[in-house]
Short mmCIF file of C-alpha atoms in Angstrom, two decimals:
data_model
loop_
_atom_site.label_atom_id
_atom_site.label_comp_id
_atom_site.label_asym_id
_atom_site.label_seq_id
_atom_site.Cartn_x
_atom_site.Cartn_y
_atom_site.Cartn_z
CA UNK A 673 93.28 52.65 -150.02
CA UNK A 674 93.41 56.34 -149.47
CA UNK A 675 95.10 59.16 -147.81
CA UNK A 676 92.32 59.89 -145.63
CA UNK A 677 92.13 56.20 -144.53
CA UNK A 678 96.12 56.47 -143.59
CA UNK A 679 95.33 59.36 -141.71
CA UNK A 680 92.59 57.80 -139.74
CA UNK A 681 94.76 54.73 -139.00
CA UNK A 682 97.40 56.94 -137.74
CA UNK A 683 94.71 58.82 -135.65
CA UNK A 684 93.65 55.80 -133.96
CA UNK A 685 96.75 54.46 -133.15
CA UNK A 686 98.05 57.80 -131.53
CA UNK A 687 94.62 58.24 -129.19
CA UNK A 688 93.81 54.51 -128.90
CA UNK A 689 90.33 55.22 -128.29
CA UNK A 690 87.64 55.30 -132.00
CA UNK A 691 85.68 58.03 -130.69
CA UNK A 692 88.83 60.53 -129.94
CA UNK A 693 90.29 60.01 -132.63
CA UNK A 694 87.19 60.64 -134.56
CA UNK A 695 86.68 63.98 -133.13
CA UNK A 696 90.77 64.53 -133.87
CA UNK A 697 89.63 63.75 -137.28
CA UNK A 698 86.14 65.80 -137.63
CA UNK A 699 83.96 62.61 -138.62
CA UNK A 700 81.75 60.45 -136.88
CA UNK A 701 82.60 57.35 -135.04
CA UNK A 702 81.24 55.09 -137.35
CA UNK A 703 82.78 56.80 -140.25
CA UNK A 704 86.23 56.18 -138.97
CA UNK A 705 85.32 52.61 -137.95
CA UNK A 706 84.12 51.57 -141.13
CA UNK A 707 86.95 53.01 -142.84
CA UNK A 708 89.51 51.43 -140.38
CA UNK A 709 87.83 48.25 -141.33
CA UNK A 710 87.89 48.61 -145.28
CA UNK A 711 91.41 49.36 -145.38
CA UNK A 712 92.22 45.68 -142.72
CA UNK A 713 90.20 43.82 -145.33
CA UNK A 714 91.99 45.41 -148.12
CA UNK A 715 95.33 44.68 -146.17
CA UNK A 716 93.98 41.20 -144.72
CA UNK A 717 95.40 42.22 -141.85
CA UNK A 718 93.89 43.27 -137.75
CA UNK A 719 95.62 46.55 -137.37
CA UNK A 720 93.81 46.98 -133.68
CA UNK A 721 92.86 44.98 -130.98
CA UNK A 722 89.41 46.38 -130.66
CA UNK A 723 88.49 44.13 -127.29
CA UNK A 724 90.97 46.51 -125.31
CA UNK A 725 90.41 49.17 -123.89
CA UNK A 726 92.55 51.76 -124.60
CA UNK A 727 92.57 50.26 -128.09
CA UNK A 728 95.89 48.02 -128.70
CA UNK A 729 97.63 48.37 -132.03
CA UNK A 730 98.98 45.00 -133.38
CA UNK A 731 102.16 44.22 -134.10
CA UNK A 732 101.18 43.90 -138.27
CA UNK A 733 99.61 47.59 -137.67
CA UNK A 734 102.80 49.17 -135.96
CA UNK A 735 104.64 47.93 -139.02
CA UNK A 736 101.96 49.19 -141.18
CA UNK A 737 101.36 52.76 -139.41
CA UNK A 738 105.17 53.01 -139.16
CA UNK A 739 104.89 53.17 -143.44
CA UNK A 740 102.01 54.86 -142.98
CA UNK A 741 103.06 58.09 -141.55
CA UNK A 742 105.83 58.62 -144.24
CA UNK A 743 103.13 58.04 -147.17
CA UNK A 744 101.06 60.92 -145.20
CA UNK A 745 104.51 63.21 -144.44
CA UNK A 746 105.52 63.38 -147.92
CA UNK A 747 102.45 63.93 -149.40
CA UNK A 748 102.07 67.14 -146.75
CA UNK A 749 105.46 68.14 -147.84
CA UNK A 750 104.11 67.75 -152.03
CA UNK A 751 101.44 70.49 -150.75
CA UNK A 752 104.14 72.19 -148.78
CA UNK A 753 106.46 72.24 -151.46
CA UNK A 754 104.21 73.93 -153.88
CA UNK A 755 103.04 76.67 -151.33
CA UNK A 756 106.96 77.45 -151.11
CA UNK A 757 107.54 77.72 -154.88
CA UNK A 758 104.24 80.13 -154.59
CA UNK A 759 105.67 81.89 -151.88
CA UNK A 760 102.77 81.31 -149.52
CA UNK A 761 102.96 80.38 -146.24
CA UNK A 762 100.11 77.71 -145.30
CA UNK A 763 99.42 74.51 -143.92
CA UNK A 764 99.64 72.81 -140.91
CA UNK A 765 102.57 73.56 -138.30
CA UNK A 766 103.12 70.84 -134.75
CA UNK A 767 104.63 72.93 -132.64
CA UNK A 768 105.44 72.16 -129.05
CA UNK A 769 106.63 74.82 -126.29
CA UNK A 770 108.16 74.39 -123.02
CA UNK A 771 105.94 75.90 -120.05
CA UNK A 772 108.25 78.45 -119.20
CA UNK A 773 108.23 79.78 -122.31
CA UNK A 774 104.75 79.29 -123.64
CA UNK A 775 103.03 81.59 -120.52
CA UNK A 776 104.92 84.93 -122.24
CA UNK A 777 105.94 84.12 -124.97
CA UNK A 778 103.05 82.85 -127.57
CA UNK A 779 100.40 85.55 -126.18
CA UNK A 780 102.86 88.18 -128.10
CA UNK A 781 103.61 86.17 -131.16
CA UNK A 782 100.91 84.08 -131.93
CA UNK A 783 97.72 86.67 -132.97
CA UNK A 784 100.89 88.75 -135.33
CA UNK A 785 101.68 85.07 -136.49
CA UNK A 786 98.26 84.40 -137.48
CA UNK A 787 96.67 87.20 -138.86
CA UNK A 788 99.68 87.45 -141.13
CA UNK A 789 99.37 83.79 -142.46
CA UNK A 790 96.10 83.14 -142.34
CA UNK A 791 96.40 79.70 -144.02
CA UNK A 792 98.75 78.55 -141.80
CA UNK A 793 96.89 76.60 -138.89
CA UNK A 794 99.27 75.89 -135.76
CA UNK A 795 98.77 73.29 -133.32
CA UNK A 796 100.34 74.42 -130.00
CA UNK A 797 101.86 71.67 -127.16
CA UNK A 798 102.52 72.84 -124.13
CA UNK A 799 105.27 69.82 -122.51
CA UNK A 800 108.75 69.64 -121.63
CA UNK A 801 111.77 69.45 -123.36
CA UNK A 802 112.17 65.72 -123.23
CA UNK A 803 108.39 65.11 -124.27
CA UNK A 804 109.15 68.05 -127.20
CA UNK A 805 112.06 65.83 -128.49
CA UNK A 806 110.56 62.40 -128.13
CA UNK A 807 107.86 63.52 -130.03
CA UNK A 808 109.74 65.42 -133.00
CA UNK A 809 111.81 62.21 -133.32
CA UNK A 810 108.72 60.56 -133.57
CA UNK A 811 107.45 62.74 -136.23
CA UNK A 812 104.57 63.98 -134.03
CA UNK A 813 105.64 67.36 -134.01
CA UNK A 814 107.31 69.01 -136.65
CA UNK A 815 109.74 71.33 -134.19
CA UNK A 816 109.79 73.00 -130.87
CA UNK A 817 110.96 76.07 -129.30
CA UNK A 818 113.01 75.29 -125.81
CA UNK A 819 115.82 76.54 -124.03
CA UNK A 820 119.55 75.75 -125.37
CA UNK A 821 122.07 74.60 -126.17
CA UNK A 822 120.98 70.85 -126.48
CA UNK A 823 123.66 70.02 -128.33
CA UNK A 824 121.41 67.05 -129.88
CA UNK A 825 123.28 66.12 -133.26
CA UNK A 826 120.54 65.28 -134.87
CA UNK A 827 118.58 68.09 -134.49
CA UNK A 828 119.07 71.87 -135.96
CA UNK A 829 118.69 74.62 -133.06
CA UNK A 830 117.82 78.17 -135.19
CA UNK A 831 118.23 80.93 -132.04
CA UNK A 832 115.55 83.12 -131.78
CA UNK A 833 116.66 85.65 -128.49
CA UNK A 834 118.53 85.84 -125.26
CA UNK A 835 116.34 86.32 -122.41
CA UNK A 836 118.21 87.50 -118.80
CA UNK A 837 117.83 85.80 -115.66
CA UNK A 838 116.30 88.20 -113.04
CA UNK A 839 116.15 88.29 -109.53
CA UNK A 840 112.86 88.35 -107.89
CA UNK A 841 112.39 88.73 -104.12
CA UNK A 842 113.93 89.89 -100.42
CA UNK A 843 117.69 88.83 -99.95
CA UNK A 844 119.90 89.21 -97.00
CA UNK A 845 120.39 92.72 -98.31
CA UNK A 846 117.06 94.63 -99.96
CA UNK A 847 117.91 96.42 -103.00
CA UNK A 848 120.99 95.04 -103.67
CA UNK A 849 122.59 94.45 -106.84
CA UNK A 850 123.75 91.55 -107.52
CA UNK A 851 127.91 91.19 -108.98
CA UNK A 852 127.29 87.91 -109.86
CA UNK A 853 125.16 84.99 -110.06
CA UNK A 854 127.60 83.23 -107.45
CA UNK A 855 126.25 85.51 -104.71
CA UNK A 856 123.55 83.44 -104.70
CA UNK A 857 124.36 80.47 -103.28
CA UNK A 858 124.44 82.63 -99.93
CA UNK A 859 120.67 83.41 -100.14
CA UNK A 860 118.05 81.46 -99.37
CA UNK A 861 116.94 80.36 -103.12
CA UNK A 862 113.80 78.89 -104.40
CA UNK A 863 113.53 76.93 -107.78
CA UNK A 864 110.62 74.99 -109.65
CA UNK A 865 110.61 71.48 -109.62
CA UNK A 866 113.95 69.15 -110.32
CA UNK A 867 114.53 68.49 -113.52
CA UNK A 868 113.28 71.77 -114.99
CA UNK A 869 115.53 73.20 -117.49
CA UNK A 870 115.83 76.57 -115.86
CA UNK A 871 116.10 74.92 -112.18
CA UNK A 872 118.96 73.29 -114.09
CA UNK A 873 120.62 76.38 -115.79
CA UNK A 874 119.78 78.26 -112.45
CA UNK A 875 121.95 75.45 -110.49
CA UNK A 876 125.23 75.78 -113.34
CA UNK A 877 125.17 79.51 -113.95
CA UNK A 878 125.03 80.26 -109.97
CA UNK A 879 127.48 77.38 -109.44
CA UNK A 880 124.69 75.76 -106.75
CA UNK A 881 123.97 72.55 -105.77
CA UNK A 882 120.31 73.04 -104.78
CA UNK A 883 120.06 73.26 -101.36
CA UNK A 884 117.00 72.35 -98.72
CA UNK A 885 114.68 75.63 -97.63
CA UNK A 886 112.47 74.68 -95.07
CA UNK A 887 113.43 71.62 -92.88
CA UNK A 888 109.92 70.32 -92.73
CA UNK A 889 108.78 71.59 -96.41
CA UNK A 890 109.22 69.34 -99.44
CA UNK A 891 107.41 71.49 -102.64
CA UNK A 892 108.95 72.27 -106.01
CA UNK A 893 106.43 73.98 -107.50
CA UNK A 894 105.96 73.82 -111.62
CA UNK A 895 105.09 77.31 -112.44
CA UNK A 896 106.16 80.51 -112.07
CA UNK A 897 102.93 81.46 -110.42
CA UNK A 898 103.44 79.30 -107.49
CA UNK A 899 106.85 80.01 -107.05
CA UNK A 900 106.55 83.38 -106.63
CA UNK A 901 103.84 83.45 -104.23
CA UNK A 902 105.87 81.20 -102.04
CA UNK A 903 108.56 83.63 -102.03
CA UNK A 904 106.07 86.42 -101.34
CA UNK A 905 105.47 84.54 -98.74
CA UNK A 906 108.45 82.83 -96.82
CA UNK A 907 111.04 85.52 -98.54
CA UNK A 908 113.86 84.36 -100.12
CA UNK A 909 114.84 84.42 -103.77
CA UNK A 910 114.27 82.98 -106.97
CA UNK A 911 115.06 83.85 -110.92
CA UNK A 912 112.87 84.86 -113.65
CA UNK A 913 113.39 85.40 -117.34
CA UNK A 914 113.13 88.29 -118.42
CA UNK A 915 109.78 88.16 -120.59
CA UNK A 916 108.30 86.84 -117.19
CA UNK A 917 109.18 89.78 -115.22
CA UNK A 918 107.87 92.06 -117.69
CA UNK A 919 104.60 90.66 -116.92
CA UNK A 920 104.45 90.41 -113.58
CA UNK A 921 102.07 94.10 -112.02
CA UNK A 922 103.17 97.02 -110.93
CA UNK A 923 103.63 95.82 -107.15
CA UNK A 924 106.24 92.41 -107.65
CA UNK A 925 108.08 94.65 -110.69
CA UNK A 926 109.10 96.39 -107.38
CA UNK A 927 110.80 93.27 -105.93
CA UNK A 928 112.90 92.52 -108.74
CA UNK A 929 116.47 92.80 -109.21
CA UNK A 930 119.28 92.97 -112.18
CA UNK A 931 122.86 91.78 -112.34
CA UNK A 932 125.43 93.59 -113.74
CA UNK A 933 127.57 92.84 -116.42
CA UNK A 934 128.33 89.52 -117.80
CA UNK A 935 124.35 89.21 -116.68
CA UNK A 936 123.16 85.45 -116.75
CA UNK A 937 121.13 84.68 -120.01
CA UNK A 938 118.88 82.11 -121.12
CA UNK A 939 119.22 81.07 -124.82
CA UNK A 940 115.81 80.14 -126.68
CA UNK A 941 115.59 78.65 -129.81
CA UNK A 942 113.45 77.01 -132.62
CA UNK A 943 114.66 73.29 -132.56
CA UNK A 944 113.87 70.66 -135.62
CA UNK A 945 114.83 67.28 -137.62
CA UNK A 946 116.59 66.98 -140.80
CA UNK A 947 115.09 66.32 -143.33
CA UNK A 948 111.62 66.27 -142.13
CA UNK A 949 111.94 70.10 -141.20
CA UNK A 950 109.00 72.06 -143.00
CA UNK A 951 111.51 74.43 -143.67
CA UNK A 952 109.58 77.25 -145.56
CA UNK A 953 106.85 77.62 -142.31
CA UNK A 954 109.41 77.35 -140.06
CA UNK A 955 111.28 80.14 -141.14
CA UNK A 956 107.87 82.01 -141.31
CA UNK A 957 107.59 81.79 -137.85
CA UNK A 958 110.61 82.11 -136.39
CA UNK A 959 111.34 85.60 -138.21
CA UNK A 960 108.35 87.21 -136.97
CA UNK A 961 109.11 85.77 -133.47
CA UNK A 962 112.45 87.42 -133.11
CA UNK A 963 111.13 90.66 -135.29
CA UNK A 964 108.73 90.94 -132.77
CA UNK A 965 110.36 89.50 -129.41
CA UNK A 966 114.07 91.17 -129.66
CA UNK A 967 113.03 94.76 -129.33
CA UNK A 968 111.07 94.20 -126.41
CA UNK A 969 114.43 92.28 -124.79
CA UNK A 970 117.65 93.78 -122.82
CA UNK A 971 119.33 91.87 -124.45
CA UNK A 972 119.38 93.20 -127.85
CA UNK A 973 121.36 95.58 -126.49
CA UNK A 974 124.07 93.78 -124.98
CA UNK A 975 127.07 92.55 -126.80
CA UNK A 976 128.25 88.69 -126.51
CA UNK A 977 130.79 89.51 -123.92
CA UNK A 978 128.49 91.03 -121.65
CA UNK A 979 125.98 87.87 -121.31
CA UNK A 980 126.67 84.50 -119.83
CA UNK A 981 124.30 81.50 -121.64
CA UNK A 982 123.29 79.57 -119.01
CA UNK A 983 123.96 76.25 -119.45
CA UNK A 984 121.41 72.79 -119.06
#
């Protein structure tokens, strides 16, 4: 029994299938067969149902892959360990994004983040908040940058900025100004789909209940993009953050709108598990995403007092 066999076994079990999990691995299919095999008759145990398709792990290999993965994790974190003491920053980093972060954030970090630690090889999720947390408590991603507070007590949130919540498109009153988020809930508002954490901090911090647009239109889009053209569209409102906005051309930068003071804020941060938390790569990474994100923000000019965290 080896490391690379544990690794395999893990493999297949996560993508249920020999011939992903192969290619997740970088060997052939009947490399990772025959080595799934040796280590059952080593074991004297069926790990997989291999009739099945999607492959079925066994109850004897959940119990075995469930040891499995902490044999794997703390030999990582013996490699880890010693790159810390060395003061060099490599290895493998899990990380999963929300989408309405990942679109503007990671294009501005990520080549810095990289070219800086070269060693350091990141595997980027795109998925949403629940997914992110699911799978960090499942030690299939090592941490995840989302919006907060989660107030999760088993998880460390580390904040990396403030982002503010911008208006984007043609109210009741063009180039208005908005006093408050509460003046909202007298235009006609767009969000992304339920269940969204911004549609959610959107709803608290304007004190809305979500309200129907169109009488014979059901559609909560899940991106930005599409929620913008439908406001291009059929008017109305919607909020961006910030970092959004800033990418957005010439043309829509024209349609968008500020608050004034307290302005409505989002709050993003770095979130992870004790004691799992790879804690020298994940500082890394986070400092060079705030040295790098902050200055470009509004809000690293504002004091506390003058920002309202939206809440989820």
């Amino acid at each position: 029994m080896n490391l690379q066999q544990l690794e395999y076994l893990i493999a297949l079990d996560r993508y249920k299938s020999f011939s992903k999990a192969a290619d997740a691995c970088f060997i052939t299919q009947a490399t990772l067969s025959t080595m799934i095999k040796r280590l059952e008759q080593e074991l004297d145990l069926v790990l997989f149902d291999r009739k099945t398709s999607p492959v079925i792990t066994t109850d004897y290999g959940k119990e075995i892959i469930k040891e499995a993965k902490k044999i794997v994790y703390h030999a990582q974190r013996l490699r880890e360990r010693s790159s810390e003491i060395r003061g060099v920053v490599e290895g493998v980093l899990r990380l999963g994004v929300i989408p309405t972060v990942a679109a503007n954030l990671l294009h501005r970090v990520l080549p810095a983040i990289l070219k800086k630690y070269p060693r350091l090889f990141i595997q980027v999720e795109e998925i949403t908040t629940a997914a992110i947390l699911t799978k960090i408590k499942n030690n299939e991603l090592d941490a995840g940058i989302v919006s907060t507070p989660l107030r999760h007590a088993d998880l460390e949130e580390e904040l990396l900025y403030y982002e503010k919540l911008m208006v984007y498109g043609s109210g009741s009153s063009p180039h208005q100004r908005f006093s408050s988020p509460h003046e909202l809930g007298k235009e006609d508002l767009w969000l992304l789909e339920k269940g969204n954490c911004i549609t959610d901090q959107i709803l608290n911090v304007c004190q809305l209940s979500g309200k129907k647009m169109v009488n014979n239109l059901s559609f909560h889009p899940n991106s930005f993009e599409s929620l913008i053209h439908l406001v291009d569209q059929m008017k109305g409102l919607t909020l961006l953050p910030e970092l959004y906005v800033y990418d957005l051309d010439k043309s829509r930068k024209k349609n968008v709108y500020d608050f004034v003071a307290p302005f409505p804020v989002r709050e993003i941060s770095l979130v992870y598990s004790r004691p799992y938390a790879r804690q020298g790569i994940l500082s890394a990474v986070s400092d060079e995403i705030r040295k790098r994100i902050r200055p470009e923000l509004q809000t690293s000019k504002l004091k506390n007092r003058e920002m309202t965290i939206a809440q989820i």
